[in-house]
Amino acid sequence: MKLVLLSGGSGKRLWPLSNDARSKQFLKVLENRDGEMESMVQRVWGQIKSAGLADSTVIATSKVQVEILQNQLGGVPIIVEPERRDTFPAIALAASYLYSQGVGLDETVCILPVDPYVDDRFFDRIADLEGALHNSGAKMALMGVNPTYPSSKYGYIVPESDDTGSGYQKVGRFTEKPSEDRAERLIEQGALWNCGVFAFKLSYMMDHLLRAGLPMQYEDLLARYATLEKISFDYAVVEKESHIAVIPYDGYWKDLGTWNTLTENMGLQRIGKGAISEDSTNTHLINELDIPVTIIGLSDAIVAVSPDGILVSDKESSPRVKDMVDAGQRPMYEERRWGWYRVLDYSKFDDGTEVLTKRIGLEAGKNLGYRKHLYRTDTWTIISGEGILVKAGSISRVQAGDVITIEPGTYHCLKAFHNMEYIEVQKGEVVQEEDFEEMFSSWNDIEKHCVVSGAKVAANSRNAQ
């Protein structure tokens, strides 16, 4: 069995911590067994590794999430969508990738979201989908969660008949987010929560691509990706398929998609600087800034503080934040494969000059890409740590207190010996993230390319250390 984790989302319901660059699965607000904070995607990946499924798993995501995935999980296999086009195009691209990698047409492919909050038995149960697919003769097999209460927040899978001891049931129909009264009646009929987990043979998806006139080879489908219809896999495939089996899962499962549900599973009442008075019951504080936040006499509330903004909300009303957030707001905090950055200030002057100031963290052993900017000048002030600067082919050691200016058109990069932090001031007529041309991203390639006095950067970097 091959597993494909779908990682997407814009993060509006968990604003201000989540945004277009850092959606809910990347928020480090869950406490692991060692008392350390981890994100939903880190928790799920750890469970997949414990279940022995990591070598069979790939993650499908948009290009804007690649670096944060690499930052949190390391060198995991990733299928990169050139742009967001809903779940059908994402799954089609993943299937073509597996096919082009030599995966057999008879291989079972299981699709699941990257962020379910479940116990470890969930991933043991996923392995049973392959048997259900084979024994039932169905075109697709789903996993449904035994409901614990009549919820209007989830979709329901309604079986056609009771389980006859085979371990699976035939799906009769789907009902999307019914009223609580109707949900109660569905549960009485044996309906299951739809948790977005399903499996099919690779040949099933390849046949679907052929019928749709789409290429089976990954590179060919990638080239046509922008032309694919924006449509969910449920609408495009699942709801049109008549022969589907479902297996039940009776363990813990929750969608931590709102502040209300997330805080129920956080473990800690306060994360970050601040204090909560004793009479503030069932109130949570998450503060990513360096200034303290104090909460007094406020119950059943969420207070979330980040560089993107401040949210103070009654927990039950918190889902409404998605309708109030400015969709075009620039993310003020991002995680990258090499570390993180936080926007401190942005100014635009009367003469048209723009100035953007960031605080940047570069993790030990990591490096920026070897790149140049076309329209702006960067000035770096190193405030902690030390490392190697490569600028226009020259190499030097940098440390706290050093100030470096990078002119437009100058190729440069930075590698940290130890964790580094520095202030970057970008100045120019145009200041934007897309203003760069990158030659290399890996340090090995930079070593091979750059020569200093006839010696490779590798030799100089060893001398610098």
CSV table of C-alpha atoms in Angstrom, one decimal:
chain,number,residue,atom,x,y,z
A,1,MET,CA,0.0,0.0,0.0
A,2,LYS,CA,1.1,3.5,-0.8
A,3,LEU,CA,-0.1,6.4,1.4
A,4,VAL,CA,-0.6,10.0,0.1
A,5,LEU,CA,-1.0,12.7,2.7
A,6,LEU,CA,-2.8,15.8,1.4
A,7,SER,CA,-1.4,19.0,2.9
A,8,GLY,CA,-3.3,22.2,2.0
A,9,GLY,CA,-5.5,24.8,3.4
A,10,SER,CA,-5.3,28.6,3.8
A,11,GLY,CA,-5.5,28.7,7.6
A,12,LYS,CA,-8.3,31.3,8.0
A,13,ARG,CA,-10.1,29.6,10.8
A,14,LEU,CA,-7.0,29.6,13.1
A,15,TRP,CA,-6.0,33.2,12.4
A,16,PRO,CA,-3.8,35.0,13.4
A,17,LEU,CA,-1.4,32.0,14.0
A,18,SER,CA,-2.3,30.5,10.6
A,19,ASN,CA,-2.1,32.2,7.3
A,20,ASP,CA,-1.6,31.3,3.6
A,21,ALA,CA,2.0,30.2,4.3
A,22,ARG,CA,1.4,28.5,7.6
A,23,SER,CA,-1.9,26.7,7.7
A,24,LYS,CA,-3.3,24.8,10.8
A,25,GLN,CA,-1.2,21.6,10.4
A,26,PHE,CA,2.0,23.6,11.0
A,27,LEU,CA,1.1,25.3,14.3
A,28,LYS,CA,3.2,24.0,17.2
A,29,VAL,CA,0.6,24.0,19.9
A,30,LEU,CA,0.3,20.3,20.8
A,31,GLU,CA,2.3,18.7,23.6
A,32,ASN,CA,4.0,15.4,22.8
A,33,ARG,CA,5.0,12.6,25.2
A,34,ASP,CA,8.3,14.3,26.0
A,35,GLY,CA,6.6,17.6,27.0
A,36,GLU,CA,7.8,19.3,23.8
A,37,MET,CA,5.6,21.4,21.5
A,38,GLU,CA,4.8,19.9,18.1
A,39,SER,CA,2.6,20.6,15.2
A,40,MET,CA,-0.2,18.4,13.8
A,41,VAL,CA,1.9,17.3,10.8
A,42,GLN,CA,4.8,16.4,13.1
A,43,ARG,CA,2.4,14.4,15.3
A,44,VAL,CA,0.9,12.5,12.3
A,45,TRP,CA,4.3,11.8,10.8
A,46,GLY,CA,5.6,10.4,14.1
A,47,GLN,CA,2.5,8.1,14.2
A,48,ILE,CA,3.1,7.0,10.6
A,49,LYS,CA,6.7,6.2,11.4
A,50,SER,CA,5.7,4.2,14.5
A,51,ALA,CA,3.2,2.2,12.3
A,52,GLY,CA,6.1,1.4,9.9
A,53,LEU,CA,4.4,3.2,7.0
A,54,ALA,CA,6.9,6.1,6.5
A,55,ASP,CA,8.8,4.4,3.6
A,56,SER,CA,5.5,4.0,1.7
A,57,THR,CA,4.2,7.5,2.3
A,58,VAL,CA,4.5,10.7,0.2
A,59,ILE,CA,3.1,14.2,0.9
A,60,ALA,CA,1.2,16.1,-1.8
A,61,THR,CA,1.3,19.9,-1.2
A,62,SER,CA,1.4,23.2,-2.9
A,63,LYS,CA,4.8,24.9,-3.5
A,64,VAL,CA,4.1,27.5,-0.8
A,65,GLN,CA,4.2,24.8,1.8
A,66,VAL,CA,7.3,22.9,0.7
A,67,GLU,CA,9.8,24.7,2.8
A,68,ILE,CA,7.8,24.6,6.0
A,69,LEU,CA,7.3,20.9,5.5
A,70,GLN,CA,11.0,20.4,5.1
A,71,ASN,CA,11.6,22.6,8.1
A,72,GLN,CA,9.3,20.5,10.4
A,73,LEU,CA,9.8,17.0,9.0
A,74,GLY,CA,13.2,17.0,7.3
A,75,GLY,CA,13.8,15.2,4.0
A,76,VAL,CA,10.3,13.6,3.5
A,77,PRO,CA,9.2,12.7,-0.1
A,78,ILE,CA,7.0,15.5,-1.4
A,79,ILE,CA,4.9,15.9,-4.6
A,80,VAL,CA,4.7,19.6,-5.4
A,81,GLU,CA,1.6,21.1,-6.9
A,82,PRO,CA,2.5,24.2,-9.0
A,83,GLU,CA,-0.6,25.9,-7.7
A,84,ARG,CA,-3.7,25.2,-5.5
A,85,ARG,CA,-6.4,23.5,-7.6
A,86,ASP,CA,-8.5,21.5,-5.0
A,87,THR,CA,-8.2,17.8,-4.2
A,88,PHE,CA,-9.0,16.1,-7.5
A,89,PRO,CA,-6.1,17.7,-9.4
A,90,ALA,CA,-3.8,17.0,-6.3
A,91,ILE,CA,-4.8,13.3,-6.2
A,92,ALA,CA,-4.5,13.0,-9.9
A,93,LEU,CA,-1.0,14.4,-9.8
A,94,ALA,CA,0.0,12.1,-6.9
A,95,ALA,CA,-1.3,9.1,-8.8
A,96,SER,CA,0.6,10.0,-11.9
A,97,TYR,CA,3.7,10.5,-9.8
A,98,LEU,CA,3.4,7.0,-8.3
A,99,TYR,CA,2.7,5.5,-11.8
A,100,SER,CA,5.8,7.2,-13.2
A,101,GLN,CA,7.9,6.0,-10.3
A,102,GLY,CA,7.1,2.4,-11.3
A,103,VAL,CA,4.4,1.6,-8.8
A,104,GLY,CA,2.2,-1.3,-10.2
A,105,LEU,CA,-1.3,-0.7,-11.4
A,106,ASP,CA,-2.6,-3.3,-8.9
A,107,GLU,CA,-1.0,-1.4,-6.0
A,108,THR,CA,-3.5,0.0,-3.4
A,109,VAL,CA,-3.2,3.8,-2.9
A,110,CYS,CA,-4.6,5.3,0.3
A,111,ILE,CA,-5.4,9.1,0.5
A,112,LEU,CA,-5.7,10.8,3.8
A,113,PRO,CA,-5.4,14.3,5.2
A,114,VAL,CA,-2.2,15.4,6.8
A,115,ASP,CA,-3.7,16.6,10.1
A,116,PRO,CA,-6.1,14.2,11.8
A,117,TYR,CA,-6.0,14.2,15.6
A,118,VAL,CA,-6.2,10.4,16.3
A,119,ASP,CA,-4.8,7.7,18.4
A,120,ASP,CA,-2.2,5.3,17.0
A,121,ARG,CA,-4.8,2.6,16.2
A,122,PHE,CA,-6.0,4.8,13.4
A,123,PHE,CA,-3.0,4.0,11.3
A,124,ASP,CA,-3.2,0.3,12.0
A,125,ARG,CA,-6.8,0.4,10.8
A,126,ILE,CA,-5.8,2.1,7.6
A,127,ALA,CA,-3.9,-1.1,6.6
A,128,ASP,CA,-7.3,-2.9,6.6
A,129,LEU,CA,-8.5,-0.8,3.7
A,130,GLU,CA,-6.5,-2.9,1.3
A,131,GLY,CA,-8.3,-6.1,2.5
A,132,ALA,CA,-11.7,-4.4,2.3
A,133,LEU,CA,-11.0,-3.2,-1.3
A,134,HIS,CA,-9.9,-6.7,-2.3
A,135,ASN,CA,-12.6,-8.7,-0.5
A,136,SER,CA,-15.5,-6.5,-1.4
A,137,GLY,CA,-14.6,-6.1,-5.1
A,138,ALA,CA,-15.4,-2.4,-4.7
A,139,LYS,CA,-13.8,0.3,-6.8
A,140,MET,CA,-13.0,2.3,-3.6
A,141,ALA,CA,-12.9,1.7,0.1
A,142,LEU,CA,-13.4,4.4,2.7
A,143,MET,CA,-12.8,4.6,6.4
A,144,GLY,CA,-15.6,6.1,8.6
A,145,VAL,CA,-15.5,7.1,12.2
A,146,ASN,CA,-18.1,5.8,14.6
A,147,PRO,CA,-19.8,9.1,15.8
A,148,THR,CA,-19.8,10.0,19.4
A,149,TYR,CA,-22.5,12.6,19.2
A,150,PRO,CA,-24.8,14.1,16.5
A,151,SER,CA,-22.6,16.8,14.9
A,152,SER,CA,-23.5,19.2,12.1
A,153,LYS,CA,-19.8,19.9,11.4
A,154,TYR,CA,-19.0,16.7,9.6
A,155,GLY,CA,-20.1,14.8,6.6
A,156,TYR,CA,-21.7,11.3,7.0
A,157,ILE,CA,-21.3,8.0,5.2
A,158,VAL,CA,-24.6,6.1,5.2
A,159,PRO,CA,-24.1,2.3,4.7
A,160,GLU,CA,-26.6,0.4,2.6
A,161,SER,CA,-26.7,-2.5,5.0
A,162,ASP,CA,-25.4,-3.8,8.3
A,163,ASP,CA,-22.0,-5.4,8.6
A,164,THR,CA,-22.5,-9.1,8.0
A,165,GLY,CA,-19.2,-10.0,9.7
A,166,SER,CA,-17.0,-9.3,6.7
A,167,GLY,CA,-15.5,-6.2,8.3
A,168,TYR,CA,-16.8,-3.8,5.7
A,169,GLN,CA,-20.2,-2.4,4.5
A,170,LYS,CA,-21.4,-1.2,1.1
A,171,VAL,CA,-21.9,2.6,1.0
A,172,GLY,CA,-25.5,3.7,0.3
A,173,ARG,CA,-25.1,7.4,0.2
A,174,PHE,CA,-23.3,10.5,1.6
A,175,THR,CA,-24.9,13.3,3.6
A,176,GLU,CA,-22.9,16.6,3.9
A,177,LYS,CA,-23.1,18.5,7.2
A,178,PRO,CA,-26.7,17.8,8.2
A,179,SER,CA,-28.6,19.5,11.0
A,180,GLU,CA,-28.1,18.0,14.5
A,181,ASP,CA,-31.6,16.5,14.4
A,182,ARG,CA,-30.9,14.8,11.1
A,183,ALA,CA,-27.5,13.7,12.2
A,184,GLU,CA,-29.1,11.9,15.2
A,185,ARG,CA,-31.4,10.0,12.8
A,186,LEU,CA,-28.4,9.2,10.5
A,187,ILE,CA,-26.5,7.8,13.5
A,188,GLU,CA,-29.5,5.6,14.4
A,189,GLN,CA,-29.2,4.2,10.8
A,190,GLY,CA,-25.5,3.3,11.4
A,191,ALA,CA,-24.0,6.3,9.6
A,192,LEU,CA,-20.3,7.1,10.1
A,193,TRP,CA,-18.4,10.4,10.1
A,194,ASN,CA,-16.5,10.9,6.9
A,195,CYS,CA,-12.9,11.5,7.9
A,196,GLY,CA,-11.6,11.9,4.4
A,197,VAL,CA,-9.7,8.6,4.2
A,198,PHE,CA,-10.1,6.4,1.1
A,199,ALA,CA,-8.3,3.8,-1.0
A,200,PHE,CA,-8.3,2.6,-4.5
A,201,LYS,CA,-6.2,0.6,-6.9
A,202,LEU,CA,-3.7,2.7,-8.9
A,203,SER,CA,-5.3,1.4,-12.1
A,204,TYR,CA,-8.6,3.0,-11.0
A,205,MET,CA,-7.2,6.5,-11.0
A,206,MET,CA,-5.2,5.8,-14.2
A,207,ASP,CA,-8.3,4.7,-16.0
A,208,HIS,CA,-10.0,7.9,-14.8
A,209,LEU,CA,-7.2,10.0,-16.2
A,210,LEU,CA,-7.5,8.2,-19.6
A,211,ARG,CA,-11.3,8.7,-19.7
A,212,ALA,CA,-10.8,12.4,-19.0
A,213,GLY,CA,-8.2,12.8,-21.7
A,214,LEU,CA,-5.4,13.5,-19.2
A,215,PRO,CA,-1.8,12.2,-19.4
A,216,MET,CA,-0.7,9.4,-17.2
A,217,GLN,CA,2.9,10.4,-17.0
A,218,TYR,CA,3.8,12.8,-14.1
A,219,GLU,CA,5.8,15.3,-16.1
A,220,ASP,CA,3.1,15.6,-18.8
A,221,LEU,CA,0.3,16.1,-16.2
A,222,LEU,CA,2.5,18.6,-14.3
A,223,ALA,CA,2.9,20.6,-17.5
A,224,ARG,CA,-0.9,20.7,-17.9
A,225,TYR,CA,-1.7,21.2,-14.2
A,226,ALA,CA,-2.8,24.9,-14.6
A,227,THR,CA,-5.6,23.8,-17.0
A,228,LEU,CA,-7.2,21.2,-14.7
A,229,GLU,CA,-10.6,22.0,-13.3
A,230,LYS,CA,-10.7,23.2,-9.8
A,231,ILE,CA,-12.9,20.5,-8.2
A,232,SER,CA,-12.8,18.3,-5.2
A,233,PHE,CA,-12.2,14.6,-5.5
A,234,ASP,CA,-15.5,13.9,-3.7
A,235,TYR,CA,-17.5,15.8,-6.4
A,236,ALA,CA,-15.4,14.6,-9.3
A,237,VAL,CA,-15.1,10.9,-8.4
A,238,VAL,CA,-16.5,9.6,-5.1
A,239,GLU,CA,-20.1,10.8,-5.4
A,240,LYS,CA,-20.2,9.4,-9.0
A,241,GLU,CA,-19.0,5.9,-8.0
A,242,SER,CA,-21.7,3.3,-7.3
A,243,HIS,CA,-19.6,0.5,-5.8
A,244,ILE,CA,-17.9,1.8,-2.6
A,245,ALA,CA,-17.1,-0.1,0.6
A,246,VAL,CA,-16.5,1.4,4.1
A,247,ILE,CA,-14.8,0.1,7.2
A,248,PRO,CA,-15.5,1.6,10.6
A,249,TYR,CA,-13.0,3.0,13.0
A,250,ASP,CA,-14.1,3.1,16.7
A,251,GLY,CA,-11.1,5.0,18.1
A,252,TYR,CA,-10.5,8.7,18.9
A,253,TRP,CA,-10.7,11.1,16.0
A,254,LYS,CA,-11.1,14.8,15.9
A,255,ASP,CA,-10.8,17.6,13.3
A,256,LEU,CA,-8.8,20.4,15.0
A,257,GLY,CA,-10.0,23.0,12.6
A,258,THR,CA,-11.3,25.7,14.9
A,259,TRP,CA,-9.9,27.4,18.0
A,260,ASN,CA,-12.7,25.7,20.0
A,261,THR,CA,-11.7,22.1,19.0
A,262,LEU,CA,-8.0,22.8,19.0
A,263,THR,CA,-7.8,24.2,22.6
A,264,GLU,CA,-9.7,21.1,23.8
A,265,ASN,CA,-6.7,19.0,22.9
A,266,MET,CA,-3.8,21.4,23.6
A,267,GLY,CA,-3.0,20.3,27.1
A,268,LEU,CA,-1.5,23.6,28.0
A,269,GLN,CA,-3.7,26.6,28.9
A,270,ARG,CA,-1.0,29.1,28.1
A,271,ILE,CA,1.7,29.1,25.5
A,272,GLY,CA,4.1,32.1,25.4
A,273,LYS,CA,4.5,35.1,27.6
A,274,GLY,CA,1.6,36.1,29.8
A,275,ALA,CA,-0.7,35.2,32.6
A,276,ILE,CA,-4.3,34.0,33.0
A,277,SER,CA,-6.3,34.8,36.2
A,278,GLU,CA,-7.8,31.9,38.2
A,279,ASP,CA,-11.3,33.1,37.5
A,280,SER,CA,-10.7,32.9,33.7
A,281,THR,CA,-12.0,29.4,33.3
A,282,ASN,CA,-11.7,27.5,30.0
A,283,THR,CA,-9.7,30.3,28.5
A,284,HIS,CA,-6.5,29.8,26.5
A,285,LEU,CA,-3.7,32.1,25.6
A,286,ILE,CA,-1.3,31.5,22.7
A,287,ASN,CA,1.3,34.3,22.4
A,288,GLU,CA,4.0,34.3,19.7
A,289,LEU,CA,5.3,37.8,20.5
A,290,ASP,CA,7.9,38.9,23.1
A,291,ILE,CA,5.4,41.2,24.9
A,292,PRO,CA,3.4,39.7,27.8
A,293,VAL,CA,-0.4,39.4,27.6
A,294,THR,CA,-2.5,39.3,30.8
A,295,ILE,CA,-6.1,37.9,30.9
A,296,ILE,CA,-8.4,38.7,33.8
A,297,GLY,CA,-12.0,37.5,34.4
A,298,LEU,CA,-12.5,36.3,30.9
A,299,SER,CA,-13.9,32.8,30.5
A,300,ASP,CA,-14.6,30.4,27.6
A,301,ALA,CA,-12.3,32.5,25.4
A,302,ILE,CA,-9.3,32.3,23.1
A,303,VAL,CA,-6.7,35.0,22.9
A,304,ALA,CA,-4.2,34.4,20.1
A,305,VAL,CA,-1.3,36.8,19.4
A,306,SER,CA,1.1,36.6,16.5
A,307,PRO,CA,2.9,39.0,14.1
A,308,ASP,CA,-0.1,38.7,11.8
A,309,GLY,CA,-2.5,40.2,14.4
A,310,ILE,CA,-4.5,39.6,17.7
A,311,LEU,CA,-7.6,37.6,18.2
A,312,VAL,CA,-9.8,37.9,21.3
A,313,SER,CA,-12.9,35.7,20.9
A,314,ASP,CA,-15.5,33.6,22.7
A,315,LYS,CA,-14.6,30.1,21.7
A,316,GLU,CA,-18.0,29.2,20.3
A,317,SER,CA,-17.9,32.3,18.0
A,318,SER,CA,-14.3,31.8,17.0
A,319,PRO,CA,-15.0,30.0,13.6
A,320,ARG,CA,-16.5,33.4,12.4
A,321,VAL,CA,-12.9,34.7,12.2
A,322,LYS,CA,-12.6,33.2,8.7
A,323,ASP,CA,-15.2,35.7,7.4
A,324,MET,CA,-13.4,38.7,9.0
A,325,VAL,CA,-9.8,38.1,7.9
A,326,ASP,CA,-8.3,40.1,5.0
A,327,ALA,CA,-7.6,37.4,2.4
A,328,GLY,CA,-4.9,39.6,0.9
A,329,GLN,CA,-2.9,40.2,4.1
A,330,ARG,CA,0.8,39.5,3.7
A,331,PRO,CA,2.0,36.7,6.1
A,332,MET,CA,4.2,38.3,8.8
A,333,TYR,CA,5.8,35.1,10.0
A,334,GLU,CA,6.9,32.1,7.9
A,335,GLU,CA,8.9,28.9,8.4
A,336,ARG,CA,11.4,28.0,5.7
A,337,ARG,CA,13.6,24.9,5.1
A,338,TRP,CA,16.5,26.8,6.7
A,339,GLY,CA,14.7,28.4,9.6
A,340,TRP,CA,12.2,31.2,10.0
A,341,TYR,CA,11.6,35.0,9.5
A,342,ARG,CA,9.3,37.6,11.1
A,343,VAL,CA,8.4,40.9,9.5
A,344,LEU,CA,9.2,43.7,12.0
A,345,ASP,CA,8.3,46.8,9.9
A,346,TYR,CA,7.3,48.0,6.4
A,347,SER,CA,7.5,51.6,5.2
A,348,LYS,CA,6.9,53.3,1.8
A,349,PHE,CA,8.3,56.8,1.4
A,350,ASP,CA,7.2,59.7,-0.8
A,351,ASP,CA,9.9,59.1,-3.4
A,352,GLY,CA,8.6,55.5,-3.9
A,353,THR,CA,11.3,53.8,-1.9
A,354,GLU,CA,10.1,50.8,0.1
A,355,VAL,CA,11.9,49.5,3.2
A,356,LEU,CA,11.0,46.1,4.8
A,357,THR,CA,12.7,45.0,8.0
A,358,LYS,CA,12.8,41.3,9.1
A,359,ARG,CA,14.2,39.3,12.0
A,360,ILE,CA,15.6,36.1,10.6
A,361,GLY,CA,16.6,32.8,12.3
A,362,LEU,CA,19.0,30.5,10.4
A,363,GLU,CA,19.3,27.1,12.0
A,364,ALA,CA,22.7,25.4,12.7
A,365,GLY,CA,24.0,23.6,9.6
A,366,LYS,CA,21.4,25.1,7.3
A,367,ASN,CA,22.1,27.6,4.5
A,368,LEU,CA,20.2,30.2,2.4
A,369,GLY,CA,20.1,29.6,-1.4
A,370,TYR,CA,22.9,31.1,-3.5
A,371,ARG,CA,20.8,33.9,-5.2
A,372,LYS,CA,20.7,37.5,-6.3
A,373,HIS,CA,18.1,40.2,-6.0
A,374,LEU,CA,17.3,42.4,-9.0
A,375,TYR,CA,15.6,45.5,-7.5
A,376,ARG,CA,16.7,45.8,-3.8
A,377,THR,CA,19.7,46.3,-1.5
A,378,ASP,CA,19.8,44.1,1.6
A,379,THR,CA,21.7,45.1,4.8
A,380,TRP,CA,22.3,42.3,7.4
A,381,THR,CA,23.2,42.9,11.0
A,382,ILE,CA,24.2,39.7,12.7
A,383,ILE,CA,22.9,39.7,16.3
A,384,SER,CA,23.8,36.2,17.4
A,385,GLY,CA,25.7,33.1,16.2
A,386,GLU,CA,28.3,32.7,13.5
A,387,GLY,CA,28.7,31.3,10.1
A,388,ILE,CA,30.0,31.6,6.5
A,389,LEU,CA,29.1,34.4,4.1
A,390,VAL,CA,29.6,33.8,0.4
A,391,LYS,CA,29.3,37.0,-1.6
A,392,ALA,CA,30.1,37.3,-5.3
A,393,GLY,CA,32.4,34.2,-5.0
A,394,SER,CA,34.3,35.5,-2.0
A,395,ILE,CA,34.0,33.8,1.4
A,396,SER,CA,34.3,35.2,4.9
A,397,ARG,CA,33.4,34.3,8.4
A,398,VAL,CA,30.6,36.4,10.0
A,399,GLN,CA,29.5,36.6,13.7
A,400,ALA,CA,27.5,38.8,16.0
A,401,GLY,CA,28.1,42.5,15.4
A,402,ASP,CA,29.0,42.2,11.7
A,403,VAL,CA,27.1,44.3,9.2
A,404,ILE,CA,26.9,43.1,5.6
A,405,THR,CA,25.5,45.0,2.6
A,406,ILE,CA,24.2,43.0,-0.4
A,407,GLU,CA,23.9,45.1,-3.6
A,408,PRO,CA,21.4,44.3,-6.4
A,409,GLY,CA,22.7,41.8,-8.8
A,410,THR,CA,25.2,40.2,-6.3
A,411,TYR,CA,25.0,36.5,-5.7
A,412,HIS,CA,25.2,35.6,-2.1
A,413,CYS,CA,24.3,33.1,0.6
A,414,LEU,CA,24.8,32.4,4.3
A,415,LYS,CA,25.4,29.2,6.2
A,416,ALA,CA,25.2,28.9,10.0
A,417,PHE,CA,27.8,27.1,12.1
A,418,HIS,CA,25.4,27.5,15.1
A,419,ASN,CA,21.9,28.9,15.3
A,420,MET,CA,22.1,32.5,13.9
A,421,GLU,CA,19.8,35.4,14.1
A,422,TYR,CA,20.1,38.6,12.1
A,423,ILE,CA,18.2,41.7,11.1
A,424,GLU,CA,17.6,42.2,7.4
A,425,VAL,CA,16.7,45.6,6.0
A,426,GLN,CA,15.5,45.4,2.4
A,427,LYS,CA,15.4,48.7,0.5
A,428,GLY,CA,14.5,49.5,-3.1
A,429,GLU,CA,11.8,50.7,-5.5
A,430,VAL,CA,10.4,47.1,-5.4
A,431,VAL,CA,10.5,45.0,-2.2
A,432,GLN,CA,8.8,41.6,-2.6
A,433,GLU,CA,9.5,37.9,-1.9
A,434,GLU,CA,9.6,37.0,-5.6
A,435,ASP,CA,12.6,39.4,-6.3
A,436,PHE,CA,15.4,36.8,-6.7
A,437,GLU,CA,17.1,34.6,-9.1
A,438,GLU,CA,18.5,31.5,-7.4
A,439,MET,CA,21.5,29.6,-8.8
A,440,PHE,CA,21.7,26.8,-6.2
A,441,SER,CA,20.0,25.8,-3.0
A,442,SER,CA,22.2,23.0,-1.7
A,443,TRP,CA,25.5,23.7,0.0
A,444,ASN,CA,27.2,21.0,-2.0
A,445,ASP,CA,26.3,22.7,-5.2
A,446,ILE,CA,27.5,26.0,-3.9
A,447,GLU,CA,30.8,24.4,-2.8
A,448,LYS,CA,31.3,23.0,-6.3
A,449,HIS,CA,30.5,26.3,-8.0
A,450,CYS,CA,32.3,28.9,-5.9
A,451,VAL,CA,36.1,29.2,-6.0
A,452,VAL,CA,38.2,31.4,-3.7
A,453,SER,CA,41.8,31.8,-4.7
A,454,GLY,CA,41.7,28.5,-6.5
A,455,ALA,CA,40.3,26.6,-3.5
A,456,LYS,CA,36.8,25.4,-3.1
A,457,VAL,CA,34.5,26.9,-0.5
A,458,ALA,CA,34.6,23.6,1.3
A,459,ALA,CA,38.2,24.0,2.2
A,460,ASN,CA,37.8,27.6,3.2
A,461,SER,CA,34.7,26.8,5.3
A,462,ARG,CA,36.7,24.2,7.2
A,463,ASN,CA,39.5,26.7,7.8
A,464,ALA,CA,36.9,29.3,9.0
A,465,GLN,CA,35.6,26.8,11.6
